[in-house]
Rosetta silent file (secondary structure, phi, psi, omega in degrees, C-alpha in Angstrom):
SEQUENCE: MAKAINNMDDLAIALQPVMKKMVDNMANRVYETLNFFLQRYYDSYDPIFYRRQYDFLRSGFKVDARIIRGKAVASVYIDVDYMSNYYGVTGQRVATWANEGLHGGKNLATNTPHVWDETMANTVDNGALLRDAVAYLRSQGFTVRV
SCORE:     score description
SCORE:     0.000 S_00000001
   1 L     0.000  171.574 -165.447   17.119    4.299   32.208 S_00000001
   2 L  -104.581  157.660 -135.416   18.570    6.699   30.371 S_00000001
   3 L  -120.487  125.097 -170.117   20.820    6.214   26.882 S_00000001
   4 L  -100.929   84.785  160.430   23.897    8.255   27.199 S_00000001
   5 L   -54.486   90.787  179.120   23.803    9.979   23.659 S_00000001
   6 L   -78.403  -16.890 -154.761   27.507   11.057   22.562 S_00000001
   7 L   170.859  159.889 -174.446   27.425   12.078   18.538 S_00000001
   8 H   -66.634   -7.689 -161.502   25.273   11.698   15.827 S_00000001
   9 H   -87.114  -48.537 -168.766   25.973    8.391   14.687 S_00000001
  10 H   -81.908    8.291 -174.498   24.285    7.315   18.775 S_00000001
  11 H  -111.789  -27.278  176.876   21.470    9.909   18.279 S_00000001
  12 H   -76.104  -24.885  162.591   20.811    7.839   15.063 S_00000001
  13 L   -49.875  -66.959 -146.373   20.892    4.924   16.799 S_00000001
  14 L   -96.759   -6.501  163.582   18.932    5.333   19.546 S_00000001
  15 L  -116.240   44.324  164.706   15.938    6.882   17.448 S_00000001
  16 L  -111.943    4.124  142.063   15.443    4.152   14.909 S_00000001
  17 L   -69.661  -28.339 -150.331   12.851    1.923   16.977 S_00000001
  18 H   -95.088  -92.233 -151.823   10.687    5.269   17.192 S_00000001
  19 H   -30.557  -49.542 -174.216   11.500    5.794   13.198 S_00000001
  20 H   -86.730  -11.314  167.811   10.758    1.984   12.579 S_00000001
  21 H   -95.194   12.479  129.719    7.420    1.361   14.194 S_00000001
  22 H   -52.588  -82.066 -151.838    6.312    5.463   12.556 S_00000001
  23 H   -56.787  -38.338  178.468    7.117    3.545    9.136 S_00000001
  24 H   -95.597   16.640  142.735    5.537    1.170    9.841 S_00000001
  25 H   -20.884  -95.317 -143.497    2.465    2.892   10.716 S_00000001
  26 H   -45.454  -31.630 -146.829    2.738    4.759    7.715 S_00000001
  27 H  -112.311   22.121  175.645    3.005    1.846    5.552 S_00000001
  28 H   -77.514  -76.810 -166.619   -0.027   -0.367    7.689 S_00000001
  29 H   -37.139  -58.885  171.286   -2.258    3.012    6.413 S_00000001
  30 H   -98.384   38.200  170.391   -1.366    2.563    2.898 S_00000001
  31 H   -92.500  -71.810 -177.611   -1.766   -1.592    2.902 S_00000001
  32 H   -39.034  -23.880 -122.613   -5.607   -0.824    4.352 S_00000001
  33 H  -108.986  -35.798  176.888   -6.177    1.653    2.577 S_00000001
  34 H   -40.147  -77.081 -155.490   -4.538   -0.370   -1.583 S_00000001
  35 H   -25.866  -67.839 -163.123   -7.155   -3.722   -0.024 S_00000001
  36 H   -35.695  -23.664 -162.689  -10.403   -0.703    0.370 S_00000001
  37 H  -109.893  -44.199  178.547   -9.575    0.191   -3.210 S_00000001
  38 H   -66.377  -51.029  168.037   -8.776   -3.013   -4.376 S_00000001
  39 H   -43.026  -38.613 -152.001  -12.448   -4.399   -2.991 S_00000001
  40 H   -87.258  -14.708  160.573  -14.042   -1.478   -4.295 S_00000001
  41 H   -66.562  -52.992  177.537  -12.301   -1.992   -7.805 S_00000001
  42 H   -74.454  -25.869  167.687  -14.030   -6.015   -7.387 S_00000001
  43 L   -72.654   -5.873 -174.357  -17.486   -4.098   -6.402 S_00000001
  44 L  -110.019   13.473  172.101  -17.766   -2.399   -9.290 S_00000001
  45 L  -163.463  138.722  171.024  -18.282   -4.947  -12.011 S_00000001
  46 L  -102.347  113.941  121.199  -20.362   -8.712  -11.226 S_00000001
  47 L     5.327  120.228 -170.005  -18.780  -10.604  -13.841 S_00000001
  48 L  -133.308  -50.238 -166.139  -21.930  -12.916  -16.101 S_00000001
  49 L   -90.294    6.351  157.224  -18.940  -15.089  -18.524 S_00000001
  50 L  -157.180 -175.911 -132.756  -16.450  -15.948  -16.147 S_00000001
  51 L  -144.686  118.349 -165.605  -16.311  -16.813  -12.547 S_00000001
  52 L   -84.351  158.392  173.073  -12.722  -15.102  -10.370 S_00000001
  53 L  -132.392   39.557  140.901  -10.486  -16.715   -9.014 S_00000001
  54 L    54.825    6.386 -151.606   -9.622  -13.379   -6.564 S_00000001
  55 L  -107.187  -28.257  165.131   -5.621  -13.432   -7.327 S_00000001
  56 L   -87.355  -23.819  170.327   -5.721   -9.535   -7.919 S_00000001
  57 L   -75.534    3.364 -174.619   -7.773   -8.674   -4.475 S_00000001
  58 L  -121.644   38.115 -170.128   -5.604  -10.481   -2.758 S_00000001
  59 L   -84.775  -62.946 -138.377   -1.982   -9.599   -4.599 S_00000001
  60 E   -77.288  117.796  146.398   -1.519   -6.546   -2.572 S_00000001
  61 E   -56.519  111.160  139.633    2.033   -7.267   -0.088 S_00000001
  62 E   -95.564  142.751  162.672    2.914   -5.426    2.595 S_00000001
  63 E  -106.957  118.278  150.917    6.933   -6.055    4.389 S_00000001
  64 E  -179.406 -126.077 -133.185    7.783   -4.754    7.542 S_00000001
  65 E   -42.812  119.468  160.614    9.534   -1.986    8.425 S_00000001
  66 E  -144.626 -167.032 -171.108   12.742   -2.726    8.868 S_00000001
  67 E   -88.854  105.821 -174.620   16.264   -1.279    9.296 S_00000001
  68 E  -130.776  147.042 -163.117   18.471   -1.252    6.344 S_00000001
  69 L    69.560   -5.406 -165.471   21.239    1.365    6.179 S_00000001
  70 L   102.316    4.319  166.312   20.289    2.974    8.796 S_00000001
  71 E   -93.383  126.525  175.909   17.150    3.922    7.360 S_00000001
  72 E   -72.099  127.938 -174.337   13.568    2.372    8.572 S_00000001
  73 E  -154.966  139.801 -155.268   12.262    0.987    5.184 S_00000001
  74 E  -153.270  128.886 -177.601    9.066   -0.367    4.453 S_00000001
  75 E  -136.062  172.299 -157.318    7.224   -1.179    1.390 S_00000001
  76 E  -155.069  118.571 -173.942    3.335   -1.499    0.066 S_00000001
  77 E  -164.843  126.822  178.852    2.859   -3.226   -2.730 S_00000001
  78 E   -44.143   85.588 -174.509    0.956   -4.920   -5.530 S_00000001
  79 L   -90.300  127.727 -173.589    2.382   -8.096   -6.539 S_00000001
  80 H   -41.572  -66.520 -140.868    2.221   -8.814  -10.020 S_00000001
  81 H   -62.202  -37.503 -158.889    4.032  -12.405   -9.905 S_00000001
  82 H   -53.313  -42.157 -129.448    0.638  -13.394   -7.514 S_00000001
  83 L  -114.630   76.919 -151.191   -1.452  -13.338  -10.039 S_00000001
  84 L  -110.688   11.235  166.389   -0.100  -15.865  -12.235 S_00000001
  85 L   -81.151   17.994 -166.617   -3.676  -18.281  -13.200 S_00000001
  86 L   -84.467  170.545  165.236   -4.571  -14.862  -15.397 S_00000001
  87 L  -109.910  111.076  165.558   -5.224  -16.514  -19.583 S_00000001
  88 L    62.514   39.214 -175.679   -3.033  -14.970  -22.216 S_00000001
  89 L  -164.121  155.218  172.649   -2.474  -11.542  -19.876 S_00000001
  90 L  -166.550  162.867 -116.007   -0.308  -11.139  -16.920 S_00000001
  91 L   -54.947  -47.123 -177.418   -0.350  -10.084  -13.341 S_00000001
  92 H   -52.822  -49.310  176.953    1.308   -6.573  -14.921 S_00000001
  93 H   -54.088  -46.298 -170.458   -0.972   -6.005  -17.588 S_00000001
  94 H   -86.860  -12.968 -169.938   -4.631   -7.006  -15.246 S_00000001
  95 H   -84.459  -59.474  160.658   -2.596   -4.825  -12.386 S_00000001
  96 H   -24.526 -105.206 -170.614   -2.309   -1.588  -15.370 S_00000001
  97 H   -41.504  -25.190  128.059   -5.825   -1.871  -16.540 S_00000001
  98 H   -18.440  -76.946  161.186   -6.675   -1.643  -12.980 S_00000001
  99 L   -59.096   28.929 -166.150   -4.913    1.058  -12.180 S_00000001
 100 L  -139.798    1.851 -177.012   -6.807    2.887  -15.472 S_00000001
 101 L   107.100   -0.630 -144.311  -10.379    1.800  -14.389 S_00000001
 102 L   -98.353  135.908  153.552  -10.213   -1.306  -16.358 S_00000001
 103 L  -100.303  109.796 -160.345  -12.086   -4.735  -16.367 S_00000001
 104 L    22.915   55.597  119.285   -9.746   -6.702  -18.408 S_00000001
 105 L   121.224   49.811  169.326   -8.624   -3.717  -20.293 S_00000001
 106 L  -149.871  117.697 -102.876  -12.401   -2.896  -21.042 S_00000001
 107 L  -104.826   34.736 -168.501  -14.324    0.122  -19.887 S_00000001
 108 L   -39.291  -25.275  174.513  -17.500   -2.340  -17.889 S_00000001
 109 L  -158.253  156.245  177.134  -18.475    0.249  -15.530 S_00000001
 110 L   -57.542  -58.735 -143.132  -18.924    3.446  -14.375 S_00000001
 111 L   -81.843    5.303 -178.571  -17.790    3.663  -10.620 S_00000001
 112 L   -49.880  140.605 -159.584  -14.131    1.749  -11.124 S_00000001
 113 L   -90.683  157.743  175.626  -11.256    2.969   -8.599 S_00000001
 114 L  -117.348   81.816 -168.744   -7.771    3.511  -10.718 S_00000001
 115 L   -62.351  -23.670  170.200   -6.621    1.202   -7.609 S_00000001
 116 L   -97.787  -36.679  152.608   -3.100    2.297   -7.185 S_00000001
 117 L    41.681 -120.935  173.517   -3.948    5.726   -7.940 S_00000001
 118 L   -45.628  -96.603 -155.522   -6.733    6.091   -5.680 S_00000001
 119 L   -21.316  -75.589 -163.720   -4.387    4.429   -2.440 S_00000001
 120 H  -123.185   58.622  164.484   -2.192    7.637   -3.083 S_00000001
 121 H   -80.092  -20.275 -178.414   -3.957   10.271   -3.638 S_00000001
 122 H  -125.206   23.655  131.412   -5.351    9.343   -0.291 S_00000001
 123 H  -131.907   -1.467  158.420   -2.239    8.865    1.837 S_00000001
 124 H  -102.138  -42.295 -152.891    0.424   10.798    0.150 S_00000001
 125 H   -94.302  -76.460  174.357   -0.390   13.364   -1.884 S_00000001
 126 L   -19.022  -15.258 -161.635   -3.403   14.177    0.461 S_00000001
 127 L    78.231  -21.652  158.579   -1.004   14.205    3.633 S_00000001
 128 L   -40.972   -9.919  143.687   -2.400   11.855    5.476 S_00000001
 129 L   -44.493  -68.073 -174.938    1.020    9.964    5.933 S_00000001
 130 H   -30.232  -49.713 -168.012    2.594   13.276    6.666 S_00000001
 131 H   -56.964  -60.752 -165.333   -0.423   13.873    9.587 S_00000001
 132 H   -58.936  -66.547  178.296   -0.047   10.047   10.901 S_00000001
 133 H   -22.787  -40.139 -157.855    4.478   10.807   10.768 S_00000001
 134 H   -96.122  -61.941  174.233    3.737   13.601   12.840 S_00000001
 135 H   -39.322  -81.428  158.896    1.030   12.479   15.659 S_00000001
 136 H    19.699  -70.836 -164.340    2.891    9.746   15.802 S_00000001
 137 H  -118.330    9.793  148.593    5.709   10.850   16.727 S_00000001
 138 H   -60.021  -67.384  161.786    4.240   13.523   18.806 S_00000001
 139 H   -59.249   -9.809  178.012    3.142   10.555   20.740 S_00000001
 140 L   -86.860  -42.404  175.453    6.453    9.142   21.173 S_00000001
 141 L    87.908   68.376  157.788    6.941   12.551   22.819 S_00000001
 142 L   -91.061  152.019  171.092    8.677   15.045   20.398 S_00000001
 143 L   -75.909  136.547  103.306    8.412   18.675   19.597 S_00000001
 144 L   -81.506  142.124  163.645    7.435   18.532   15.952 S_00000001
 145 L  -159.239  126.971  162.293    6.284   21.564   14.005 S_00000001
 146 L   -49.606    0.000    0.000    5.008   21.798   10.333 S_00000001
């Protein structure tokens, strides 16, 4: 059934479901990439002196897209509060070390990814999210020029 669009507000409201789905797809891509680099981080070092709790591995979170004040918004992040059982160090510090390629603040492996920076490099910086957004909009019948 066709919708009557009489003004820009009507158009914005009509586009919200499309935008919400597009943003959710983009957030899924970032979340999957973050989890890939979290796993690579864990795979890069096998601890000898302690048993892993895997809190950092499971610290990536995604909040599904929703409409806030007329805009489609989603979040992907490392929940530093989720990592509450580290001794003598905060979750924020653990996440910072991981983004510096360090394990426990030490350079213990040569192939350790910089978790968040590499996630951004492989989604935002390389244009993958933009390409995904354009492809999604085209699949919904929109003409998009880049």
